[in-house]
Coordinates of C-alpha atoms in Angstrom, one line a residue:
M148 CA 0.0 0.0 0.0
G149 CA 2.8 2.4 0.9
R150 CA 4.6 1.6 -2.4
L151 CA 1.4 2.4 -4.3
V152 CA 0.9 5.7 -2.5
H153 CA 4.6 6.5 -3.2
R154 CA 4.0 5.8 -6.9
V155 CA 0.9 7.9 -7.0
I156 CA 2.7 10.8 -5.3
A157 CA 5.6 10.4 -7.7
F158 CA 3.3 10.4 -10.7
G159 CA 1.5 13.4 -9.4
R160 CA 4.8 15.3 -8.9
G161 CA 5.8 14.3 -12.4
R162 CA 2.6 15.7 -13.9
V163 CA 2.9 18.9 -11.9
V164 CA 6.5 19.3 -13.2
A165 CA 5.4 18.6 -16.7
F166 CA 2.6 21.1 -16.4
G167 CA 5.0 23.7 -15.1
E168 CA 7.4 23.2 -17.9
L169 CA 4.6 23.4 -20.5
W170 CA 3.2 26.5 -18.8
R171 CA 6.6 28.3 -18.8
H172 CA 7.5 27.4 -22.4
S173 CA 4.2 27.5 -24.3
L174 CA 2.4 30.8 -24.8
Q175 CA -0.4 29.0 -26.6
F176 CA -0.9 26.7 -23.6
R177 CA -0.9 29.6 -21.1
V178 CA -3.4 31.6 -23.1
T179 CA -5.7 28.6 -23.6
V180 CA -5.6 27.5 -19.9
S181 CA -6.1 31.1 -18.8
T182 CA -9.1 31.6 -21.1
L183 CA -10.5 28.3 -20.0
A184 CA -10.1 29.2 -16.3
L185 CA -11.6 32.6 -16.6
S186 CA -14.4 31.3 -18.8
S187 CA -15.1 28.6 -16.2
A188 CA -15.5 31.2 -13.5
V189 CA -17.8 33.3 -15.6
V190 CA -19.9 30.3 -16.6
F191 CA -20.1 29.1 -13.0
V192 CA -21.2 32.5 -11.7
L193 CA -23.7 32.9 -14.5
G194 CA -25.1 29.4 -14.0
M195 CA -25.5 30.0 -10.2
V196 CA -27.3 33.3 -10.9
L197 CA -29.6 31.8 -13.5
Q198 CA -30.4 28.8 -11.3
N199 CA -31.1 31.0 -8.3
Q200 CA -33.4 33.2 -10.4
I201 CA -35.3 30.3 -11.9
T202 CA -35.7 28.6 -8.5
T203 CA -36.8 31.8 -6.8
R204 CA -39.3 32.5 -9.6
L205 CA -40.8 29.0 -9.5
T206 CA -41.1 29.1 -5.7
D207 CA -42.7 32.6 -5.7
T208 CA -45.2 31.5 -8.3
K209 CA -46.0 28.3 -6.5
R210 CA -46.4 30.2 -3.2
Q211 CA -48.7 32.9 -4.5
A212 CA -51.0 30.3 -6.2
A213 CA -50.9 28.1 -3.1
V214 CA -51.8 30.9 -0.7
A215 CA -54.7 32.0 -3.0
Q216 CA -55.9 28.4 -3.2
T217 CA -55.7 28.0 0.6
L218 CA -57.8 31.1 1.2
Q219 CA -60.4 29.8 -1.2
V220 CA -60.5 26.4 0.5
V221 CA -60.7 28.2 3.9
G222 CA -64.0 29.7 2.7
T223 CA -65.4 26.3 1.8
A224 CA -64.3 24.9 5.2
E225 CA -65.9 27.8 7.1
S226 CA -69.2 27.3 5.3
E227 CA -69.2 23.6 6.1
L228 CA -68.2 24.0 9.8
V229 CA -70.7 26.7 10.8
G230 CA -72.7 25.8 13.9
I231 CA -70.5 23.1 15.2
S232 CA -71.6 22.3 18.8
D233 CA -71.3 18.6 19.3
Q234 CA -67.8 18.0 20.4
D235 CA -68.0 14.2 20.2
A236 CA -68.8 14.5 16.4
L237 CA -65.9 16.9 15.6
T238 CA -63.6 14.3 14.1
D239 CA -66.4 13.1 11.8
R240 CA -67.3 16.6 10.8
L241 CA -63.7 17.4 10.0
T242 CA -63.5 14.2 7.9
N243 CA -66.7 15.1 6.0
V244 CA -65.4 18.7 5.4
L245 CA -62.1 17.2 4.1
K246 CA -64.0 15.0 1.7
K247 CA -66.0 18.1 0.6
I248 CA -62.8 20.0 -0.1
T249 CA -61.4 17.2 -2.0
S250 CA -64.5 16.6 -4.1
S251 CA -64.8 20.2 -4.9
S252 CA -61.7 19.8 -7.1
S253 CA -60.8 17.3 -9.8
E254 CA -59.7 14.0 -8.3
E255 CA -56.0 12.8 -8.6
P256 CA -54.7 9.3 -8.0
G257 CA -53.8 9.0 -4.3
G258 CA -56.7 11.2 -3.1
S259 CA -55.1 14.5 -3.9
A260 CA -57.0 17.4 -5.4
T261 CA -55.7 19.7 -8.1
S262 CA -55.8 23.5 -8.4
A263 CA -54.0 26.4 -10.0
A264 CA -51.1 25.7 -7.7
G265 CA -51.1 22.0 -8.6
A266 CA -52.1 18.9 -6.6
F267 CA -52.5 19.2 -2.9
E268 CA -53.4 17.2 0.2
P269 CA -55.8 19.0 2.7
V270 CA -55.5 18.7 6.5
L271 CA -57.9 19.9 9.2
S272 CA -56.9 20.1 12.8
A273 CA -58.6 21.2 15.9
G274 CA -55.8 20.8 18.5
G275 CA -52.4 20.5 16.9
S276 CA -50.3 17.4 16.1
N277 CA -50.9 15.9 19.6
S278 CA -54.7 16.0 19.3
A279 CA -56.8 13.2 17.9
E280 CA -59.3 15.7 16.5
S281 CA -57.8 16.1 13.1
A282 CA -58.4 14.9 9.6
G283 CA -55.6 14.2 7.0
P284 CA -51.9 13.6 7.4
I285 CA -51.3 16.1 10.2
G286 CA -47.9 14.5 11.0
K287 CA -46.5 16.0 7.8
V288 CA -47.2 19.5 9.0
P289 CA -44.2 21.0 11.0
D290 CA -44.8 22.2 14.5
A291 CA -43.5 25.7 13.7
L292 CA -46.1 26.2 11.0
Q293 CA -48.9 24.9 13.3
R294 CA -48.0 27.5 15.9
F295 CA -48.4 30.3 13.4
A296 CA -51.8 28.9 12.2
E297 CA -53.0 28.5 15.8
A298 CA -52.1 32.2 16.3
N299 CA -54.6 33.0 13.6
E300 CA -51.9 33.8 11.0
V301 CA -51.6 32.7 7.4
A302 CA -48.2 31.1 7.0
W303 CA -46.3 28.9 4.6
Q304 CA -43.2 26.7 4.8
I305 CA -41.3 24.4 2.5
H306 CA -40.8 21.1 4.3
T307 CA -39.4 17.7 3.3
V308 CA -41.1 14.6 4.6
G309 CA -39.8 11.0 4.6
D310 CA -42.0 7.9 4.4
N311 CA -41.4 4.3 5.6
S312 CA -39.8 3.3 2.4
G313 CA -37.0 5.9 2.8
A314 CA -38.3 8.2 0.0
H315 CA -38.5 11.9 0.7
T316 CA -41.0 14.4 -0.7
T317 CA -40.7 18.1 -0.5
Y318 CA -44.0 20.1 0.2
L319 CA -45.0 23.7 0.1
I320 CA -47.3 23.7 3.1
V321 CA -49.7 26.7 3.6
G322 CA -51.6 27.0 7.0
A323 CA -54.6 29.3 7.7
P324 CA -57.1 29.5 10.6
V325 CA -60.8 28.7 10.2
T326 CA -62.5 31.5 12.2
T327 CA -66.2 30.8 11.9
T328 CA -66.4 27.9 14.4
G329 CA -66.8 27.9 18.1
R330 CA -63.3 26.5 18.7
P331 CA -60.0 27.1 16.8
I332 CA -59.6 25.0 13.7
Q333 CA -56.7 25.2 11.3
L334 CA -56.6 24.3 7.6
Y335 CA -53.3 23.1 5.9
L336 CA -52.8 22.4 2.3
L337 CA -49.7 20.3 1.3
F338 CA -48.5 21.1 -2.3
P339 CA -45.8 18.7 -3.5
M340 CA -42.8 20.4 -5.1
T341 CA -42.0 17.5 -7.4
A342 CA -42.7 19.3 -10.6
E343 CA -40.7 22.3 -9.5
Q344 CA -37.8 20.1 -8.4
N345 CA -37.8 18.3 -11.8
T346 CA -37.8 21.7 -13.5
V347 CA -34.8 22.9 -11.4
S348 CA -33.0 19.6 -12.0
T349 CA -33.6 20.0 -15.8
V350 CA -32.3 23.5 -15.7
Q351 CA -29.2 22.4 -13.7
N352 CA -28.4 19.7 -16.2
T353 CA -29.0 22.0 -19.1
L354 CA -26.7 24.6 -17.6
L355 CA -24.0 22.0 -16.8
V356 CA -24.0 20.5 -20.2
G357 CA -24.3 23.9 -21.9
G358 CA -21.5 25.2 -19.7
L359 CA -19.2 22.3 -20.6
V360 CA -20.0 22.6 -24.3
L361 CA -19.4 26.4 -24.1
L362 CA -16.0 25.9 -22.3
G363 CA -15.0 23.3 -24.9
L364 CA -15.8 25.7 -27.7
L365 CA -14.1 28.6 -25.9
A366 CA -11.0 26.4 -25.4
G367 CA -10.9 25.4 -29.0
I368 CA -11.5 29.0 -30.2
S369 CA -8.8 30.4 -27.9
N370 CA -6.4 27.7 -29.0
L371 CA -7.1 28.4 -32.6
V372 CA -6.8 32.2 -32.3
T373 CA -3.7 31.9 -30.2
R374 CA -2.1 29.5 -32.6
Q375 CA -2.6 32.1 -35.4
V376 CA -0.6 34.5 -33.4
V377 CA 1.9 32.2 -31.9
R378 CA 2.8 30.3 -35.1
P379 CA 4.3 33.4 -36.8
V380 CA 6.2 34.2 -33.6
R381 CA 7.6 30.7 -33.5
Q382 CA 8.6 30.9 -37.1
A383 CA 10.3 34.2 -36.3
A384 CA 12.1 32.7 -33.3
A385 CA 13.3 29.7 -35.5
A386 CA 14.4 32.1 -38.2
A387 CA 16.3 34.2 -35.7
A388 CA 18.0 31.1 -34.2
R389 CA 19.1 30.0 -37.7
F390 CA 20.2 33.5 -38.4
A391 CA 22.3 33.6 -35.2
G392 CA 23.7 30.2 -36.2
G393 CA 25.3 31.7 -39.3
D394 CA 22.5 31.4 -41.9
L395 CA 22.5 35.1 -42.8
D396 CA 20.2 34.5 -45.8
Q397 CA 17.3 33.4 -43.5
R398 CA 14.2 35.5 -44.0
L399 CA 10.5 35.3 -43.0
P400 CA 7.7 34.9 -45.5
V401 CA 5.4 37.9 -45.7
T402 CA 1.7 37.2 -46.4
G403 CA -1.0 39.9 -46.0
E404 CA -0.7 43.4 -44.5
D405 CA -1.6 42.8 -40.9
D406 CA 0.6 43.4 -37.8
L407 CA 2.3 40.1 -38.1
S408 CA 3.2 40.8 -41.7
K409 CA 4.6 44.1 -40.6
L410 CA 6.7 42.3 -38.0
A411 CA 8.0 39.9 -40.7
V412 CA 8.9 42.9 -43.0
S413 CA 10.7 44.6 -40.1
Y414 CA 12.5 41.4 -39.2
N415 CA 13.6 40.9 -42.9
E416 CA 14.8 44.5 -43.1
M417 CA 16.7 44.1 -39.8
A418 CA 18.3 40.8 -41.0
A419 CA 19.3 42.4 -44.3
S420 CA 20.9 45.3 -42.5
I421 CA 22.7 43.1 -40.1
Q422 CA 23.9 40.9 -43.0
R423 CA 25.3 43.9 -44.8
Q424 CA 27.1 45.1 -41.7
I425 CA 28.5 41.7 -41.0
R426 CA 29.7 41.4 -44.5
Q427 CA 31.3 44.8 -44.3
L428 CA 32.9 43.9 -41.0
E429 CA 34.2 40.7 -42.5
E430 CA 35.6 42.6 -45.4
F431 CA 37.1 45.2 -43.1
G432 CA 38.6 42.5 -40.9
T433 CA 40.0 40.7 -43.9
L434 CA 41.5 44.0 -45.2
Q435 CA 42.9 44.8 -41.7
R436 CA 44.5 41.4 -41.3
R437 CA 45.9 41.6 -44.8
F438 CA 47.2 45.1 -44.1
T439 CA 48.8 44.0 -40.9
S440 CA 50.4 40.9 -42.6
D441 CA 51.6 42.9 -45.6
V442 CA 53.0 45.7 -43.5
S443 CA 54.7 43.2 -41.2
H444 CA 56.3 41.5 -44.2
E445 CA 57.2 44.7 -45.9
L446 CA 58.9 46.0 -42.8
R447 CA 61.2 43.0 -42.5
T448 CA 63.4 44.1 -45.4
P449 CA 64.2 47.7 -44.1
L450 CA 64.3 46.3 -40.6
T451 CA 67.0 43.8 -41.7
T452 CA 69.0 46.7 -43.2
V453 CA 68.6 48.8 -40.1
R454 CA 69.6 45.9 -37.9
M455 CA 72.8 45.3 -39.9
A456 CA 73.7 49.0 -39.6
A457 CA 72.8 49.0 -35.9
D458 CA 74.9 45.9 -35.3
V459 CA 77.9 47.6 -37.0
L460 CA 77.4 50.7 -34.8
H461 CA 77.0 48.6 -31.7
A462 CA 80.1 46.7 -32.4
S463 CA 82.1 50.0 -32.7
R464 CA 80.4 51.7 -29.7
E465 CA 83.6 51.7 -27.7
Q466 CA 85.2 54.1 -30.2
F467 CA 82.3 56.6 -29.9
P468 CA 81.8 59.3 -27.2
A469 CA 79.8 58.2 -24.1
G470 CA 76.5 59.8 -25.3
L471 CA 76.7 58.3 -28.8
A472 CA 77.6 54.9 -27.4
R473 CA 74.6 54.9 -25.1
S474 CA 72.4 55.9 -28.1
T475 CA 73.8 52.9 -30.0
E476 CA 72.8 50.6 -27.2
L477 CA 69.3 52.1 -27.0
L478 CA 68.9 51.7 -30.7
V479 CA 69.8 48.0 -30.5
D480 CA 67.4 47.4 -27.6
E481 CA 64.5 49.1 -29.4
L482 CA 65.3 47.1 -32.6
D483 CA 65.1 43.9 -30.6
R484 CA 61.7 45.0 -29.3
F485 CA 60.6 46.0 -32.8
E486 CA 61.5 42.6 -34.2
A487 CA 59.6 40.9 -31.4
L488 CA 56.5 43.1 -32.1
L489 CA 56.7 42.3 -35.9
G490 CA 56.9 38.6 -35.0
D491 CA 53.9 38.8 -32.8
L492 CA 52.0 40.8 -35.4
L493 CA 52.7 38.2 -38.0
E494 CA 51.6 35.5 -35.6
I495 CA 48.3 37.3 -34.7
S496 CA 47.6 37.9 -38.4
R497 CA 48.1 34.2 -39.2
L498 CA 45.8 33.2 -36.2
D499 CA 43.2 35.7 -37.3
A500 CA 43.3 34.4 -40.9
G501 CA 42.8 30.8 -39.6
V502 CA 45.9 29.5 -41.4
E503 CA 47.7 28.4 -38.3
E504 CA 47.9 24.6 -37.9
L505 CA 48.6 22.6 -34.7
S506 CA 51.7 20.4 -34.9
A507 CA 50.7 18.2 -32.0
E508 CA 52.6 15.1 -30.8
Y509 CA 52.2 12.9 -27.8
I510 CA 55.0 13.9 -25.5
D511 CA 55.8 14.5 -21.8
V512 CA 54.8 18.1 -20.9
A513 CA 57.1 18.5 -17.9
P514 CA 60.2 19.2 -20.0
V515 CA 58.2 21.9 -21.9
A516 CA 57.5 23.7 -18.6
L517 CA 61.2 23.4 -17.6
R518 CA 62.4 24.9 -20.9
A519 CA 60.0 27.9 -20.4
V520 CA 61.3 28.4 -16.9
E521 CA 64.9 28.4 -18.1
Q522 CA 64.1 31.0 -20.7
V523 CA 62.8 33.5 -18.1
R524 CA 65.2 32.6 -15.3
V525 CA 67.6 35.5 -16.2
I526 CA 64.7 38.0 -16.2
A527 CA 63.5 36.6 -12.9
G528 CA 67.0 36.9 -11.4
N529 CA 67.2 40.6 -12.5
A530 CA 63.8 41.2 -10.9
G531 CA 64.8 39.4 -7.7
S532 CA 62.0 36.9 -8.0
A533 CA 62.6 33.2 -7.5
I534 CA 60.8 30.7 -9.8
E535 CA 59.5 27.7 -7.9
V536 CA 58.6 24.6 -9.9
D537 CA 56.1 22.0 -8.8
L538 CA 56.0 19.1 -11.2
P539 CA 54.8 15.5 -10.7
D540 CA 57.4 12.8 -10.3
E541 CA 55.9 10.6 -13.0
E542 CA 55.7 11.5 -16.7
T543 CA 52.7 13.5 -17.9
P544 CA 52.2 12.8 -21.6
A545 CA 49.7 14.7 -23.6
E546 CA 49.1 15.5 -27.3
I547 CA 50.3 19.1 -27.6
D548 CA 52.3 21.4 -29.9
A549 CA 55.4 21.9 -27.7
R550 CA 56.4 25.2 -29.3
R551 CA 53.0 26.8 -28.7
V552 CA 52.7 25.5 -25.1
E553 CA 56.2 26.6 -24.3
R554 CA 55.4 30.1 -25.7
I555 CA 52.2 30.2 -23.5
L556 CA 54.1 29.3 -20.4
R557 CA 57.0 31.7 -21.2
N558 CA 54.5 34.5 -21.6
L559 CA 52.7 33.7 -18.4
L560 CA 56.0 33.4 -16.4
A561 CA 57.4 36.6 -17.9
N562 CA 54.1 38.4 -17.1
A563 CA 54.1 37.0 -13.5
V564 CA 57.8 38.1 -12.9
D565 CA 57.0 41.5 -14.3
H566 CA 54.1 42.0 -11.8
S567 CA 55.5 40.0 -8.8
E568 CA 57.2 42.9 -7.1
G569 CA 60.2 40.8 -6.3
R570 CA 58.2 38.0 -4.7
P571 CA 58.5 34.3 -5.7
V572 CA 56.6 33.0 -8.8
R573 CA 55.4 29.4 -8.8
I574 CA 54.5 27.1 -11.7
T575 CA 52.5 24.0 -11.0
L576 CA 51.6 21.0 -13.3
R577 CA 48.9 18.5 -12.5
A578 CA 47.0 16.0 -14.7
N579 CA 44.1 13.6 -14.6
E580 CA 42.8 11.0 -17.0
H581 CA 41.6 13.5 -19.6
A582 CA 43.3 16.8 -19.1
V583 CA 46.6 18.5 -18.0
A584 CA 46.7 21.9 -16.3
F585 CA 49.4 24.5 -15.6
A586 CA 49.0 27.2 -13.0
V587 CA 51.4 30.2 -12.8
R588 CA 51.0 32.0 -9.5
D589 CA 52.5 35.3 -8.4
H590 CA 52.1 37.4 -5.2
G591 CA 52.3 40.8 -6.7
V592 CA 49.9 43.7 -7.2
G593 CA 47.1 41.4 -8.5
L594 CA 44.1 42.4 -10.6
R595 CA 41.7 45.2 -9.7
P596 CA 37.9 44.7 -10.3
G597 CA 37.1 45.0 -14.0
E598 CA 40.6 44.2 -15.1
A599 CA 40.1 40.5 -15.4
D600 CA 37.8 41.1 -18.4
L601 CA 40.6 43.0 -20.2
V602 CA 43.6 40.9 -19.4
F603 CA 43.5 38.9 -22.7
N604 CA 42.9 41.9 -24.9
R605 CA 45.5 43.0 -27.3
F606 CA 47.9 45.8 -26.3
W607 CA 46.2 46.1 -22.9
R608 CA 48.3 46.9 -19.9
A609 CA 47.2 46.8 -16.2
D610 CA 49.3 49.9 -15.5
P611 CA 50.8 51.7 -18.5
S612 CA 52.8 54.1 -16.3
R613 CA 54.5 51.3 -14.3
N614 CA 58.1 50.5 -15.1
R615 CA 58.2 47.2 -17.0
R616 CA 61.2 44.9 -16.9
T617 CA 60.4 42.6 -19.8
G618 CA 59.4 45.3 -22.3
G619 CA 56.7 43.1 -23.8
T620 CA 54.7 43.9 -27.0
G621 CA 51.3 43.7 -25.3
L622 CA 50.3 40.7 -27.5
G623 CA 51.6 37.9 -25.4
L624 CA 48.4 37.0 -23.5
A625 CA 46.3 37.4 -26.7
I626 CA 48.5 35.0 -28.6
S627 CA 48.5 32.6 -25.6
H628 CA 44.7 32.6 -25.6
E629 CA 44.7 31.7 -29.3
D630 CA 47.3 29.0 -28.8
A631 CA 45.1 27.5 -26.0
R632 CA 42.1 27.6 -28.3
L633 CA 43.9 25.8 -31.0
H634 CA 44.6 23.0 -28.6
G635 CA 40.9 22.7 -27.7
G636 CA 41.7 24.1 -24.2
F637 CA 41.3 27.4 -22.4
L638 CA 43.2 30.0 -20.4
E639 CA 41.7 31.5 -17.2
A640 CA 42.8 34.3 -14.9
W641 CA 42.2 35.0 -11.2
G642 CA 43.3 38.0 -9.3
A643 CA 42.7 40.2 -6.3
P644 CA 44.3 43.5 -5.2
G645 CA 47.2 42.6 -2.9
E646 CA 46.7 38.9 -3.4
G647 CA 48.6 38.5 -6.6
A648 CA 47.2 36.6 -9.6
C649 CA 47.0 33.1 -11.0
F650 CA 46.7 32.0 -14.6
R651 CA 45.6 28.5 -15.4
L652 CA 46.1 26.7 -18.7
T653 CA 44.1 23.6 -19.2
L654 CA 44.6 21.3 -22.2
P655 CA 43.1 18.0 -23.2
R656 CA 45.4 15.0 -23.1
R657 CA 44.2 13.9 -26.5
Q658 CA 43.2 16.3 -29.3
G659 CA 39.4 16.5 -29.7
E660 CA 38.8 14.6 -26.5
P661 CA 36.3 16.4 -24.2
F662 CA 37.0 16.8 -20.5
E663 CA 35.0 17.9 -17.5
K664 CA 37.2 17.8 -14.3
I665 CA 40.2 20.1 -14.1
P666 CA 43.3 18.9 -12.2
L667 CA 44.1 22.3 -10.6
P668 CA 41.8 24.9 -8.9
L669 CA 41.8 28.3 -10.3
V670 CA 41.7 30.1 -7.0
P671 CA 45.0 29.3 -5.2
P672 CA 44.8 27.5 -1.9
D673 CA 47.0 30.2 -0.2
A674 CA 44.6 33.0 -1.4
G675 CA 42.7 35.0 1.1
T676 CA 45.3 35.2 3.9
N677 CA 44.6 38.9 4.3
G678 CA 40.8 38.5 3.9
Q679 CA 40.6 39.7 0.3
T680 CA 39.6 36.5 -1.5
R681 CA 36.0 37.6 -1.7
N682 CA 37.1 40.6 -3.8
G683 CA 38.8 38.3 -6.3
V684 CA 37.8 38.5 -10.0
I685 CA 37.9 35.7 -12.5
A686 CA 38.1 35.9 -16.3
V687 CA 37.5 32.8 -18.3
V688 CA 38.4 32.4 -21.9
C689 CA 37.5 28.9 -23.1
V690 CA 35.9 26.6 -25.6
P691 CA 32.4 26.1 -24.0
E692 CA 31.7 22.7 -25.4
L693 CA 34.9 21.2 -23.9
H694 CA 34.6 22.7 -20.5
K695 CA 32.5 22.3 -17.4
E696 CA 33.5 24.7 -14.6
D697 CA 35.2 23.0 -11.7
A698 CA 33.5 23.2 -8.3

């Protein structure tokens, strides 16, 4: 029994959930149900009012005719009971008068007479329900009505009487005094309400069936009307989804001149405008990338010539005066930076053009991290920042492009050293079955609120006025982001003022293999020692279909 109750409850919950989902997602269903609910309320109220009015009107008509009939019968009884003096013969006289009253009207089966108010049963009583001096079914007359009649008042009451078989009959009973006799006598006429009850029942059934039919028609009409409105909206939503998915030629059919047709026309005009702008932006982006690539290539030839001349001057700097020698050294340093910028611009242009290919091989990633550390160790020594390495003892193989991963780690380490303020920088490597992750942690100035959204933008600097040691081009993190994307991974950043920053690189162990769990947390375990972890900001740049954020 308990299992059955549990199943019923589970089924009910499932139906409620399904109803809620349908209610939230279907405008047509909401409008139809709302119309049906409001219509049900209106039909119910209208049915109750109509039933009450019909019942009241039938009862009033029956009562007026019954009272009039009773007063008429009272006259007949008074004429028959004039001069009663023999008390012993009262019961017989009452019985004879009752027969006279009955015979004065047309006879009905069961001994009931008929009148304008319908069939009735007469009752004469000379002493109430406890007296034997009565004629007719005095037991059907309620005591309250008898008290009114004994007080010489004309009164009426609707009363239900049961018989020995269990059946119940409702009567409209009218009582009136007979005043021409020597002792008080009361006359009661019992009018069955069977016909009126049948009429009310018929009205109730008619209202119920008519209401159900009306509600069904209203539900069908509202569903049909709503569908005529919702269907174009759904078509517009589907067209917008396909347009957002890249089908820029998607348009809505225009039929008629109504409001929905105007909506379709407006949508088509908007789509055409967006398509033109997207095409213009694509052409502009193509021209921009081509311009960047062409300029970068064209600058290499004069840069090579200038480099050769600068190397000659730099080699002879000891023969120059001190100021000229220093200018020669600055010229060589800036040429080095210019060459690095050209290289990054060429790399960015190739990435934007989509011509870069991943040369991935299945190798141990730990040596790649060590090579990146060695390349920035001199910079770290000049900055006074120690580089701590936390690598697993066992091999950590993954299918990666070693050159690109090394460049990512080198950029992250150089960036961390540049912002560490002389504090240690730590690189950590961890792996699980499907992914490998590198974390580069520094304890420098950190990231202020709002800066995490900009950290991977091209040429963006957290503090342009701050003295930089590495002299980067401003494209390192942007290129790192693109390299991570080529691997099917992602690059994330966390930072808080005074807490430093942490950059996490996550890559799949096999190309094209999805992963969910990430081996390393983004927020470092040592963060929050000064109570500022809650102010930390996180920027995530990732490939969504390959990533589920770690808890």
